[in-house]
Amino acid sequence: YMYVYDRTVEQIFDPTAQNISPTRINLGLDSDLDIKYKSNSTGSFVSFIKDGSLWTMDMKKNQIISIFSFEDMEEGDLRMEYDQFDIDIISTDDDGNTLFLVYGYMEKGAHEGQVGVALYQYTYKDNTVDEFVFVPSSKPYSILKDSVGKFAYITDKDLLYFMIGDSIY
């Protein structure tokens, strides 16, 4: 006998031409209906997070670009399974540049194996991602998610404020 049986279906996002159009992005089947996104003032650029990766879409060119992801590691790499990180989009401007935070466990890169908060900027014109600052933390991801995920703000004078635990940096 089978008393309880729950089944879910999740579709991996594929940014091919069949999934995008000038008026919409088809993100596929997903149980998480709360998609984080930011658009610029005219709506010509939209940055969004899907499956732990950050993407931007140029609505004029009908093109999606991968900005940041830990998922481009080799198949079978155990680091892919440890998803104790999150991404928050701070802003997307009229030139397509995106300012974003990555916090939690860093699966690869210069801070591989560390827990902390990193501020990055994607420059659309050059198709580059630059790290502005990395703040290491001794707090686990669950605390970072409850604090950084709730409060991160950048001022007009490019001052970044974020919270870890009960402290604002």
CSV table of N, CA and C in Angstrom, one decimal:
chain,number,residue,atom,x,y,z
A,1,TYR,N,0.8,-1.2,0.0
A,1,TYR,CA,0.0,0.0,0.0
A,1,TYR,C,0.9,1.2,0.0
A,2,MET,N,0.4,2.3,-0.6
A,2,MET,CA,1.1,3.5,-0.6
A,2,MET,C,0.1,4.6,0.0
A,3,TYR,N,0.4,5.0,1.2
A,3,TYR,CA,-0.5,5.9,1.9
A,3,TYR,C,-0.3,7.4,1.5
A,4,VAL,N,0.9,7.8,1.4
A,4,VAL,CA,1.2,9.2,1.0
A,4,VAL,C,2.3,9.2,-0.1
A,5,TYR,N,1.9,10.0,-1.1
A,5,TYR,CA,2.9,10.1,-2.2
A,5,TYR,C,2.8,11.5,-2.8
A,6,ASP,N,3.9,12.2,-2.6
A,6,ASP,CA,4.0,13.6,-3.1
A,6,ASP,C,5.0,13.6,-4.2
A,7,ARG,N,4.7,14.2,-5.3
A,7,ARG,CA,5.6,14.3,-6.4
A,7,ARG,C,5.6,15.7,-6.9
A,8,THR,N,6.8,16.2,-7.2
A,8,THR,CA,7.0,17.5,-7.8
A,8,THR,C,7.8,17.4,-9.1
A,9,VAL,N,7.6,18.4,-9.9
A,9,VAL,CA,8.3,18.5,-11.2
A,9,VAL,C,9.0,19.9,-11.2
A,10,GLU,N,10.3,19.9,-11.5
A,10,GLU,CA,11.0,21.1,-11.7
A,10,GLU,C,11.7,21.1,-13.0
A,11,GLN,N,11.6,22.1,-13.7
A,11,GLN,CA,12.3,22.2,-15.1
A,11,GLN,C,13.5,23.1,-15.0
A,12,ILE,N,14.6,22.7,-15.5
A,12,ILE,CA,15.8,23.5,-15.5
A,12,ILE,C,15.7,24.5,-16.5
A,13,PHE,N,15.9,25.8,-16.2
A,13,PHE,CA,15.8,26.9,-17.1
A,13,PHE,C,16.8,26.8,-18.2
A,14,ASP,N,16.3,26.9,-19.4
A,14,ASP,CA,17.1,26.9,-20.6
A,14,ASP,C,16.8,28.2,-21.4
A,15,PRO,N,17.8,29.0,-21.5
A,15,PRO,CA,17.6,30.3,-22.1
A,15,PRO,C,17.8,30.3,-23.6
A,16,THR,N,17.0,29.4,-24.3
A,16,THR,CA,17.1,29.4,-25.7
A,16,THR,C,16.0,30.3,-26.3
A,17,ALA,N,16.1,30.4,-27.6
A,17,ALA,CA,15.1,31.3,-28.3
A,17,ALA,C,13.7,30.9,-28.2
A,18,GLN,N,13.4,29.7,-28.0
A,18,GLN,CA,12.0,29.2,-27.8
A,18,GLN,C,11.4,29.6,-26.5
A,19,ASN,N,12.3,30.0,-25.5
A,19,ASN,CA,11.8,30.3,-24.2
A,19,ASN,C,11.8,31.9,-23.9
A,20,ILE,N,12.2,32.6,-24.9
A,20,ILE,CA,12.2,34.1,-24.7
A,20,ILE,C,11.5,34.8,-25.9
A,21,SER,N,10.9,35.9,-25.6
A,21,SER,CA,10.3,36.7,-26.7
A,21,SER,C,10.4,38.2,-26.3
A,22,PRO,N,10.2,39.1,-27.1
A,22,PRO,CA,10.3,40.5,-26.7
A,22,PRO,C,9.3,40.9,-25.6
A,23,THR,N,8.3,40.1,-25.3
A,23,THR,CA,7.4,40.5,-24.2
A,23,THR,C,7.3,39.5,-23.0
A,24,ARG,N,8.1,38.4,-23.1
A,24,ARG,CA,8.0,37.5,-22.0
A,24,ARG,C,9.2,36.6,-21.9
A,25,ILE,N,9.4,35.9,-20.7
A,25,ILE,CA,10.4,34.9,-20.5
A,25,ILE,C,9.7,33.7,-20.0
A,26,ASN,N,9.8,32.6,-20.6
A,26,ASN,CA,9.2,31.3,-20.1
A,26,ASN,C,10.3,30.6,-19.2
A,27,LEU,N,10.0,30.7,-17.9
A,27,LEU,CA,10.9,30.1,-16.9
A,27,LEU,C,10.7,28.6,-16.7
A,28,GLY,N,9.7,28.1,-17.3
A,28,GLY,CA,9.4,26.6,-17.2
A,28,GLY,C,8.6,26.3,-15.9
A,29,LEU,N,8.5,25.0,-15.7
A,29,LEU,CA,7.8,24.5,-14.5
A,29,LEU,C,8.6,24.6,-13.3
A,30,ASP,N,8.0,25.1,-12.2
A,30,ASP,CA,8.8,25.4,-11.0
A,30,ASP,C,7.8,25.5,-9.8
A,31,SER,N,8.2,24.9,-8.7
A,31,SER,CA,7.3,25.0,-7.5
A,31,SER,C,7.5,26.4,-6.8
A,32,ASP,N,8.6,27.1,-7.1
A,32,ASP,CA,8.9,28.4,-6.5
A,32,ASP,C,8.4,29.5,-7.4
A,33,LEU,N,7.3,30.1,-7.0
A,33,LEU,CA,6.6,31.1,-7.9
A,33,LEU,C,7.1,32.5,-7.5
A,34,ASP,N,8.0,32.6,-6.5
A,34,ASP,CA,8.5,33.9,-6.1
A,34,ASP,C,9.9,34.1,-6.7
A,35,ILE,N,9.9,34.7,-7.9
A,35,ILE,CA,11.1,35.0,-8.7
A,35,ILE,C,11.6,36.4,-8.3
A,36,LYS,N,12.9,36.5,-7.9
A,36,LYS,CA,13.5,37.8,-7.6
A,36,LYS,C,13.9,38.4,-8.9
A,37,TYR,N,13.6,39.6,-9.1
A,37,TYR,CA,14.0,40.3,-10.3
A,37,TYR,C,14.0,41.8,-10.1
A,38,LYS,N,14.8,42.5,-10.9
A,38,LYS,CA,14.8,44.0,-11.0
A,38,LYS,C,14.9,44.4,-12.4
A,39,SER,N,14.2,45.5,-12.8
A,39,SER,CA,14.3,46.0,-14.1
A,39,SER,C,14.8,47.4,-14.0
A,40,ASN,N,15.3,47.9,-15.1
A,40,ASN,CA,15.7,49.4,-15.2
A,40,ASN,C,14.5,50.2,-15.3
A,41,SER,N,14.6,51.5,-15.3
A,41,SER,CA,13.5,52.5,-15.4
A,41,SER,C,12.6,52.3,-16.6
A,42,THR,N,13.2,51.9,-17.7
A,42,THR,CA,12.4,51.8,-19.0
A,42,THR,C,12.0,50.4,-19.2
A,43,GLY,N,12.4,49.4,-18.5
A,43,GLY,CA,12.1,48.0,-18.7
A,43,GLY,C,12.8,47.4,-19.8
A,44,SER,N,13.9,48.0,-20.3
A,44,SER,CA,14.6,47.4,-21.4
A,44,SER,C,15.6,46.4,-21.0
A,45,PHE,N,16.0,46.4,-19.7
A,45,PHE,CA,16.8,45.3,-19.1
A,45,PHE,C,16.1,44.8,-17.9
A,46,VAL,N,16.1,43.4,-17.8
A,46,VAL,CA,15.5,42.8,-16.6
A,46,VAL,C,16.5,41.8,-16.1
A,47,SER,N,16.9,41.9,-14.8
A,47,SER,CA,17.8,40.9,-14.2
A,47,SER,C,17.0,40.0,-13.3
A,48,PHE,N,17.2,38.7,-13.3
A,48,PHE,CA,16.4,37.8,-12.5
A,48,PHE,C,17.2,36.6,-12.0
A,49,ILE,N,16.8,36.0,-10.9
A,49,ILE,CA,17.4,34.8,-10.4
A,49,ILE,C,16.6,33.6,-10.6
A,50,LYS,N,17.2,32.6,-11.2
A,50,LYS,CA,16.5,31.3,-11.4
A,50,LYS,C,17.4,30.2,-11.2
A,51,ASP,N,17.0,29.3,-10.3
A,51,ASP,CA,17.8,28.1,-10.0
A,51,ASP,C,19.2,28.4,-9.5
A,52,GLY,N,19.3,29.4,-8.6
A,52,GLY,CA,20.6,29.8,-8.0
A,52,GLY,C,21.6,30.5,-9.0
A,53,SER,N,21.1,30.9,-10.1
A,53,SER,CA,21.9,31.7,-11.1
A,53,SER,C,21.3,33.0,-11.4
A,54,LEU,N,22.1,34.0,-11.7
A,54,LEU,CA,21.7,35.3,-12.0
A,54,LEU,C,21.8,35.5,-13.5
A,55,TRP,N,20.7,36.0,-14.1
A,55,TRP,CA,20.6,36.3,-15.5
A,55,TRP,C,20.2,37.7,-15.8
A,56,THR,N,20.5,38.2,-17.0
A,56,THR,CA,19.9,39.5,-17.4
A,56,THR,C,19.4,39.3,-18.8
A,57,MET,N,18.3,40.0,-19.1
A,57,MET,CA,17.7,40.0,-20.4
A,57,MET,C,17.7,41.4,-21.0
A,58,ASP,N,18.2,41.5,-22.2
A,58,ASP,CA,18.2,42.7,-23.0
A,58,ASP,C,16.9,42.6,-23.8
A,59,MET,N,15.8,43.3,-23.4
A,59,MET,CA,14.5,43.2,-24.1
A,59,MET,C,14.6,43.7,-25.5
A,60,LYS,N,15.5,44.7,-25.8
A,60,LYS,CA,15.5,45.2,-27.2
A,60,LYS,C,16.2,44.2,-28.1
A,61,LYS,N,17.2,43.5,-27.7
A,61,LYS,CA,17.9,42.5,-28.5
A,61,LYS,C,17.3,41.1,-28.3
A,62,ASN,N,16.4,40.9,-27.4
A,62,ASN,CA,15.7,39.6,-27.1
A,62,ASN,C,16.8,38.6,-26.8
A,63,GLN,N,17.7,38.9,-25.9
A,63,GLN,CA,18.9,38.1,-25.5
A,63,GLN,C,19.0,38.0,-24.0
A,64,ILE,N,19.3,36.7,-23.6
A,64,ILE,CA,19.5,36.5,-22.2
A,64,ILE,C,21.0,36.1,-22.0
A,65,ILE,N,21.6,36.7,-20.9
A,65,ILE,CA,23.0,36.5,-20.6
A,65,ILE,C,23.1,36.0,-19.2
A,66,SER,N,23.9,35.0,-19.0
A,66,SER,CA,24.2,34.5,-17.7
A,66,SER,C,25.2,35.4,-17.0
A,67,ILE,N,24.9,36.0,-15.9
A,67,ILE,CA,25.8,36.9,-15.2
A,67,ILE,C,26.6,36.2,-14.1
A,68,PHE,N,26.0,35.4,-13.3
A,68,PHE,CA,26.7,34.7,-12.2
A,68,PHE,C,26.0,33.4,-11.9
A,69,SER,N,26.9,32.3,-11.7
A,69,SER,CA,26.4,31.0,-11.4
A,69,SER,C,27.5,30.2,-10.8
A,70,PHE,N,27.2,29.4,-9.8
A,70,PHE,CA,28.1,28.4,-9.3
A,70,PHE,C,27.9,27.1,-10.1
A,71,GLU,N,26.9,27.0,-10.9
A,71,GLU,CA,26.5,25.7,-11.6
A,71,GLU,C,27.3,25.3,-12.8
A,72,ASP,N,28.3,26.1,-13.2
A,72,ASP,CA,29.0,25.7,-14.4
A,72,ASP,C,30.3,24.9,-14.0
A,73,MET,N,30.2,24.2,-12.9
A,73,MET,CA,31.2,23.2,-12.5
A,73,MET,C,31.0,21.9,-13.2
A,74,GLU,N,32.0,21.1,-13.2
A,74,GLU,CA,32.0,19.8,-13.9
A,74,GLU,C,30.9,18.9,-13.2
A,75,GLU,N,30.3,18.0,-14.1
A,75,GLU,CA,29.3,17.1,-13.6
A,75,GLU,C,30.0,16.2,-12.5
A,76,GLY,N,29.3,15.9,-11.5
A,76,GLY,CA,29.9,15.0,-10.4
A,76,GLY,C,30.6,15.8,-9.4
A,77,ASP,N,30.8,17.1,-9.5
A,77,ASP,CA,31.5,17.9,-8.5
A,77,ASP,C,30.6,18.1,-7.3
A,78,LEU,N,31.0,17.6,-6.2
A,78,LEU,CA,30.2,17.6,-5.0
A,78,LEU,C,29.8,19.0,-4.5
A,79,ARG,N,30.6,20.0,-4.9
A,79,ARG,CA,30.3,21.4,-4.5
A,79,ARG,C,29.0,21.8,-5.1
A,80,MET,N,28.6,21.3,-6.2
A,80,MET,CA,27.3,21.7,-6.8
A,80,MET,C,26.1,21.3,-5.9
A,81,GLU,N,26.2,20.3,-5.1
A,81,GLU,CA,25.1,19.9,-4.3
A,81,GLU,C,24.9,20.7,-3.0
A,82,TYR,N,25.9,21.5,-2.6
A,82,TYR,CA,25.9,22.3,-1.4
A,82,TYR,C,25.4,23.7,-1.7
A,83,ASP,N,24.1,23.9,-1.7
A,83,ASP,CA,23.5,25.1,-2.1
A,83,ASP,C,23.2,26.1,-0.9
A,84,GLN,N,24.2,26.3,-0.1
A,84,GLN,CA,24.1,27.2,1.0
A,84,GLN,C,24.5,28.6,0.7
A,85,PHE,N,23.9,29.2,-0.3
A,85,PHE,CA,24.2,30.6,-0.7
A,85,PHE,C,22.9,31.2,-1.3
A,86,ASP,N,22.9,32.5,-1.5
A,86,ASP,CA,21.8,33.1,-2.1
A,86,ASP,C,22.3,34.4,-2.8
A,87,ILE,N,21.5,34.9,-3.7
A,87,ILE,CA,21.9,36.1,-4.5
A,87,ILE,C,20.8,37.1,-4.4
A,88,ASP,N,21.1,38.3,-4.2
A,88,ASP,CA,20.2,39.4,-4.1
A,88,ASP,C,20.6,40.5,-5.1
A,89,ILE,N,19.6,40.9,-5.9
A,89,ILE,CA,19.9,41.9,-6.9
A,89,ILE,C,19.6,43.3,-6.2
A,90,ILE,N,20.6,44.2,-6.3
A,90,ILE,CA,20.5,45.5,-5.7
A,90,ILE,C,19.9,46.4,-6.7
A,91,SER,N,20.4,46.5,-8.0
A,91,SER,CA,19.9,47.4,-9.0
A,91,SER,C,20.3,46.9,-10.4
A,92,THR,N,19.5,47.3,-11.3
A,92,THR,CA,19.8,47.2,-12.8
A,92,THR,C,19.6,48.6,-13.4
A,93,ASP,N,20.6,49.1,-14.1
A,93,ASP,CA,20.5,50.5,-14.6
A,93,ASP,C,20.1,50.5,-16.1
A,94,ASP,N,20.0,51.7,-16.6
A,94,ASP,CA,19.6,51.8,-18.0
A,94,ASP,C,20.6,51.4,-19.0
A,95,ASP,N,21.8,51.2,-18.6
A,95,ASP,CA,22.9,50.6,-19.5
A,95,ASP,C,23.0,49.1,-19.4
A,96,GLY,N,22.2,48.5,-18.6
A,96,GLY,CA,22.2,47.0,-18.4
A,96,GLY,C,23.1,46.5,-17.4
A,97,ASN,N,23.7,47.4,-16.6
A,97,ASN,CA,24.6,47.0,-15.5
A,97,ASN,C,23.8,46.6,-14.3
A,98,THR,N,24.3,45.5,-13.7
A,98,THR,CA,23.6,45.0,-12.5
A,98,THR,C,24.5,44.9,-11.3
A,99,LEU,N,24.0,45.4,-10.2
A,99,LEU,CA,24.8,45.4,-8.9
A,99,LEU,C,24.1,44.3,-8.1
A,100,PHE,N,24.9,43.4,-7.5
A,100,PHE,CA,24.2,42.3,-6.8
A,100,PHE,C,25.1,41.8,-5.7
A,101,LEU,N,24.5,41.1,-4.7
A,101,LEU,CA,25.2,40.5,-3.6
A,101,LEU,C,25.1,39.0,-3.7
A,102,VAL,N,26.1,38.3,-3.3
A,102,VAL,CA,26.1,36.9,-3.1
A,102,VAL,C,26.5,36.6,-1.7
A,103,TYR,N,25.8,35.9,-0.9
A,103,TYR,CA,26.1,35.6,0.5
A,103,TYR,C,25.8,34.2,0.8
A,104,GLY,N,26.7,33.7,1.8
A,104,GLY,CA,26.6,32.3,2.2
A,104,GLY,C,27.9,31.7,1.9
A,105,TYR,N,27.9,30.4,1.6
A,105,TYR,CA,29.1,29.6,1.3
A,105,TYR,C,29.5,29.8,-0.1
A,106,MET,N,30.7,30.2,-0.3
A,106,MET,CA,31.2,30.4,-1.7
A,106,MET,C,31.8,29.1,-2.2
A,107,GLU,N,31.1,28.5,-3.2
A,107,GLU,CA,31.5,27.2,-3.8
A,107,GLU,C,32.7,27.2,-4.6
A,108,LYS,N,33.1,28.3,-5.2
A,108,LYS,CA,34.3,28.4,-6.0
A,108,LYS,C,34.8,29.8,-6.1
A,109,GLY,N,35.9,30.0,-6.8
A,109,GLY,CA,36.4,31.4,-7.0
A,109,GLY,C,37.4,31.7,-6.0
A,110,ALA,N,37.7,33.0,-5.8
A,110,ALA,CA,38.8,33.5,-4.9
A,110,ALA,C,38.4,33.2,-3.5
A,111,HIS,N,37.2,33.1,-3.1
A,111,HIS,CA,36.8,32.9,-1.7
A,111,HIS,C,36.2,31.5,-1.5
A,112,GLU,N,36.6,30.5,-2.3
A,112,GLU,CA,36.1,29.2,-2.3
A,112,GLU,C,36.3,28.6,-0.8
A,113,GLY,N,35.2,28.0,-0.3
A,113,GLY,CA,35.2,27.4,1.0
A,113,GLY,C,35.0,28.4,2.2
A,114,GLN,N,34.8,29.7,1.9
A,114,GLN,CA,34.5,30.7,2.9
A,114,GLN,C,33.1,31.0,2.9
A,115,VAL,N,32.6,31.5,4.1
A,115,VAL,CA,31.3,32.0,4.2
A,115,VAL,C,31.4,33.5,4.3
A,116,GLY,N,30.5,34.3,3.7
A,116,GLY,CA,30.6,35.7,3.7
A,116,GLY,C,29.6,36.4,2.8
A,117,VAL,N,29.8,37.7,2.6
A,117,VAL,CA,29.0,38.5,1.7
A,117,VAL,C,29.9,39.2,0.7
A,118,ALA,N,29.5,39.0,-0.6
A,118,ALA,CA,30.3,39.6,-1.6
A,118,ALA,C,29.4,40.6,-2.5
A,119,LEU,N,30.0,41.7,-2.8
A,119,LEU,CA,29.3,42.7,-3.7
A,119,LEU,C,29.9,42.6,-5.0
A,120,TYR,N,29.1,42.4,-6.1
A,120,TYR,CA,29.6,42.4,-7.4
A,120,TYR,C,28.9,43.4,-8.3
A,121,GLN,N,29.5,43.7,-9.4
A,121,GLN,CA,28.9,44.5,-10.5
A,121,GLN,C,29.1,43.9,-11.8
A,122,TYR,N,28.0,43.6,-12.5
A,122,TYR,CA,28.1,43.1,-13.9
A,122,TYR,C,28.0,44.4,-14.8
A,123,THR,N,29.0,44.5,-15.7
A,123,THR,CA,29.0,45.6,-16.7
A,123,THR,C,28.6,45.0,-18.1
A,124,TYR,N,27.4,45.4,-18.5
A,124,TYR,CA,26.8,44.9,-19.8
A,124,TYR,C,27.7,45.2,-21.0
A,125,LYS,N,28.2,46.4,-21.1
A,125,LYS,CA,29.0,46.8,-22.3
A,125,LYS,C,30.2,45.9,-22.5
A,126,ASP,N,30.9,45.5,-21.3
A,126,ASP,CA,32.1,44.7,-21.4
A,126,ASP,C,31.9,43.2,-21.1
A,127,ASN,N,30.6,42.9,-20.7
A,127,ASN,CA,30.3,41.5,-20.3
A,127,ASN,C,31.2,41.0,-19.3
A,128,THR,N,31.5,41.8,-18.2
A,128,THR,CA,32.4,41.4,-17.1
A,128,THR,C,31.7,41.5,-15.8
A,129,VAL,N,32.2,40.7,-14.8
A,129,VAL,CA,31.7,40.8,-13.4
A,129,VAL,C,32.9,41.2,-12.6
A,130,ASP,N,32.8,42.2,-11.8
A,130,ASP,CA,33.8,42.7,-10.9
A,130,ASP,C,33.4,42.6,-9.5
A,131,GLU,N,34.3,42.1,-8.6
A,131,GLU,CA,34.0,42.0,-7.2
A,131,GLU,C,34.4,43.3,-6.6
A,132,PHE,N,33.6,44.0,-5.8
A,132,PHE,CA,33.9,45.2,-5.1
A,132,PHE,C,34.4,44.9,-3.7
A,133,VAL,N,33.8,44.0,-3.0
A,133,VAL,CA,34.2,43.8,-1.6
A,133,VAL,C,33.7,42.4,-1.2
A,134,PHE,N,34.5,41.7,-0.4
A,134,PHE,CA,34.1,40.5,0.2
A,134,PHE,C,34.2,40.6,1.7
A,135,VAL,N,33.2,40.3,2.5
A,135,VAL,CA,33.2,40.4,3.9
A,135,VAL,C,33.0,39.0,4.5
A,136,PRO,N,34.1,38.4,5.0
A,136,PRO,CA,34.0,37.0,5.6
A,136,PRO,C,33.1,37.1,6.8
A,137,SER,N,32.5,35.9,7.1
A,137,SER,CA,31.7,35.9,8.3
A,137,SER,C,31.8,34.5,8.9
A,138,SER,N,31.7,34.5,10.3
A,138,SER,CA,31.8,33.2,11.0
A,138,SER,C,30.4,32.7,11.2
A,139,LYS,N,29.4,33.5,10.8
A,139,LYS,CA,28.0,33.1,10.9
A,139,LYS,C,27.6,32.0,9.9
A,140,PRO,N,26.7,31.1,10.2
A,140,PRO,CA,26.3,30.1,9.2
A,140,PRO,C,25.3,30.8,8.2
A,141,TYR,N,25.1,30.1,7.1
A,141,TYR,CA,24.2,30.6,6.0
A,141,TYR,C,22.8,30.9,6.5
A,142,SER,N,22.3,30.1,7.4
A,142,SER,CA,20.9,30.4,7.9
A,142,SER,C,20.8,31.7,8.5
A,143,ILE,N,21.8,32.2,9.2
A,143,ILE,CA,21.8,33.5,9.8
A,143,ILE,C,22.0,34.6,8.8
A,144,LEU,N,22.9,34.3,7.8
A,144,LEU,CA,23.1,35.3,6.7
A,144,LEU,C,21.8,35.5,5.9
A,145,LYS,N,21.1,34.4,5.7
A,145,LYS,CA,19.8,34.4,4.9
A,145,LYS,C,18.8,35.2,5.6
A,146,ASP,N,18.7,35.1,6.9
A,146,ASP,CA,17.7,35.8,7.7
A,146,ASP,C,18.0,37.3,7.9
A,147,SER,N,19.3,37.6,7.7
A,147,SER,CA,19.7,39.0,8.0
A,147,SER,C,20.0,39.8,6.7
A,148,VAL,N,21.0,39.3,5.9
A,148,VAL,CA,21.4,39.9,4.7
A,148,VAL,C,20.3,39.9,3.7
A,149,GLY,N,19.6,38.8,3.7
A,149,GLY,CA,18.4,38.6,2.7
A,149,GLY,C,17.3,39.6,3.0
A,150,LYS,N,17.3,40.1,4.2
A,150,LYS,CA,16.2,41.0,4.6
A,150,LYS,C,16.6,42.5,4.5
A,151,PHE,N,17.9,42.8,4.6
A,151,PHE,CA,18.3,44.2,4.6
A,151,PHE,C,19.7,44.3,3.9
A,152,ALA,N,19.6,44.9,2.7
A,152,ALA,CA,20.8,45.3,1.9
A,152,ALA,C,20.4,46.5,1.1
A,153,TYR,N,21.2,47.6,1.3
A,153,TYR,CA,20.8,48.9,0.6
A,153,TYR,C,22.0,49.6,0.2
A,154,ILE,N,22.0,50.2,-1.0
A,154,ILE,CA,23.1,51.0,-1.5
A,154,ILE,C,22.5,52.5,-1.7
A,155,THR,N,23.3,53.4,-1.2
A,155,THR,CA,22.8,54.8,-1.3
A,155,THR,C,23.2,55.4,-2.6
A,156,ASP,N,22.7,56.7,-2.9
A,156,ASP,CA,23.0,57.4,-4.1
A,156,ASP,C,24.5,57.7,-4.2
A,157,LYS,N,25.2,57.7,-3.0
A,157,LYS,CA,26.7,58.0,-3.0
A,157,LYS,C,27.5,56.7,-2.9
A,158,ASP,N,26.8,55.6,-3.4
A,158,ASP,CA,27.5,54.3,-3.5
A,158,ASP,C,28.0,53.7,-2.1
A,159,LEU,N,27.3,54.0,-1.0
A,159,LEU,CA,27.6,53.4,0.2
A,159,LEU,C,26.7,52.2,0.4
A,160,LEU,N,27.2,51.0,0.7
A,160,LEU,CA,26.5,49.8,0.9
A,160,LEU,C,26.3,49.5,2.3
A,161,TYR,N,25.0,49.3,2.7
A,161,TYR,CA,24.7,48.8,4.0
A,161,TYR,C,24.0,47.5,4.0
A,162,PHE,N,24.5,46.5,4.8
A,162,PHE,CA,23.8,45.2,4.9
A,162,PHE,C,23.9,44.7,6.3
A,163,MET,N,23.1,43.8,6.7
A,163,MET,CA,23.0,43.3,8.1
A,163,MET,C,23.5,41.9,8.1
A,164,ILE,N,24.3,41.6,9.1
A,164,ILE,CA,24.7,40.2,9.5
A,164,ILE,C,24.4,40.0,10.9
A,165,GLY,N,23.5,39.1,11.2
A,165,GLY,CA,23.0,38.9,12.6
A,165,GLY,C,22.3,40.2,13.1
A,166,ASP,N,22.8,40.8,14.1
A,166,ASP,CA,22.2,42.0,14.7
A,166,ASP,C,23.0,43.3,14.3
A,167,SER,N,24.0,43.1,13.5
A,167,SER,CA,24.9,44.3,13.2
A,167,SER,C,24.7,44.8,11.7
A,168,ILE,N,24.8,46.1,11.6
A,168,ILE,CA,24.7,46.7,10.2
A,168,ILE,C,26.1,47.1,9.8
A,169,TYR,N,26.5,46.7,8.7
A,169,TYR,CA,27.8,47.1,8.1
A,169,TYR,C,27.7,48.1,7.0
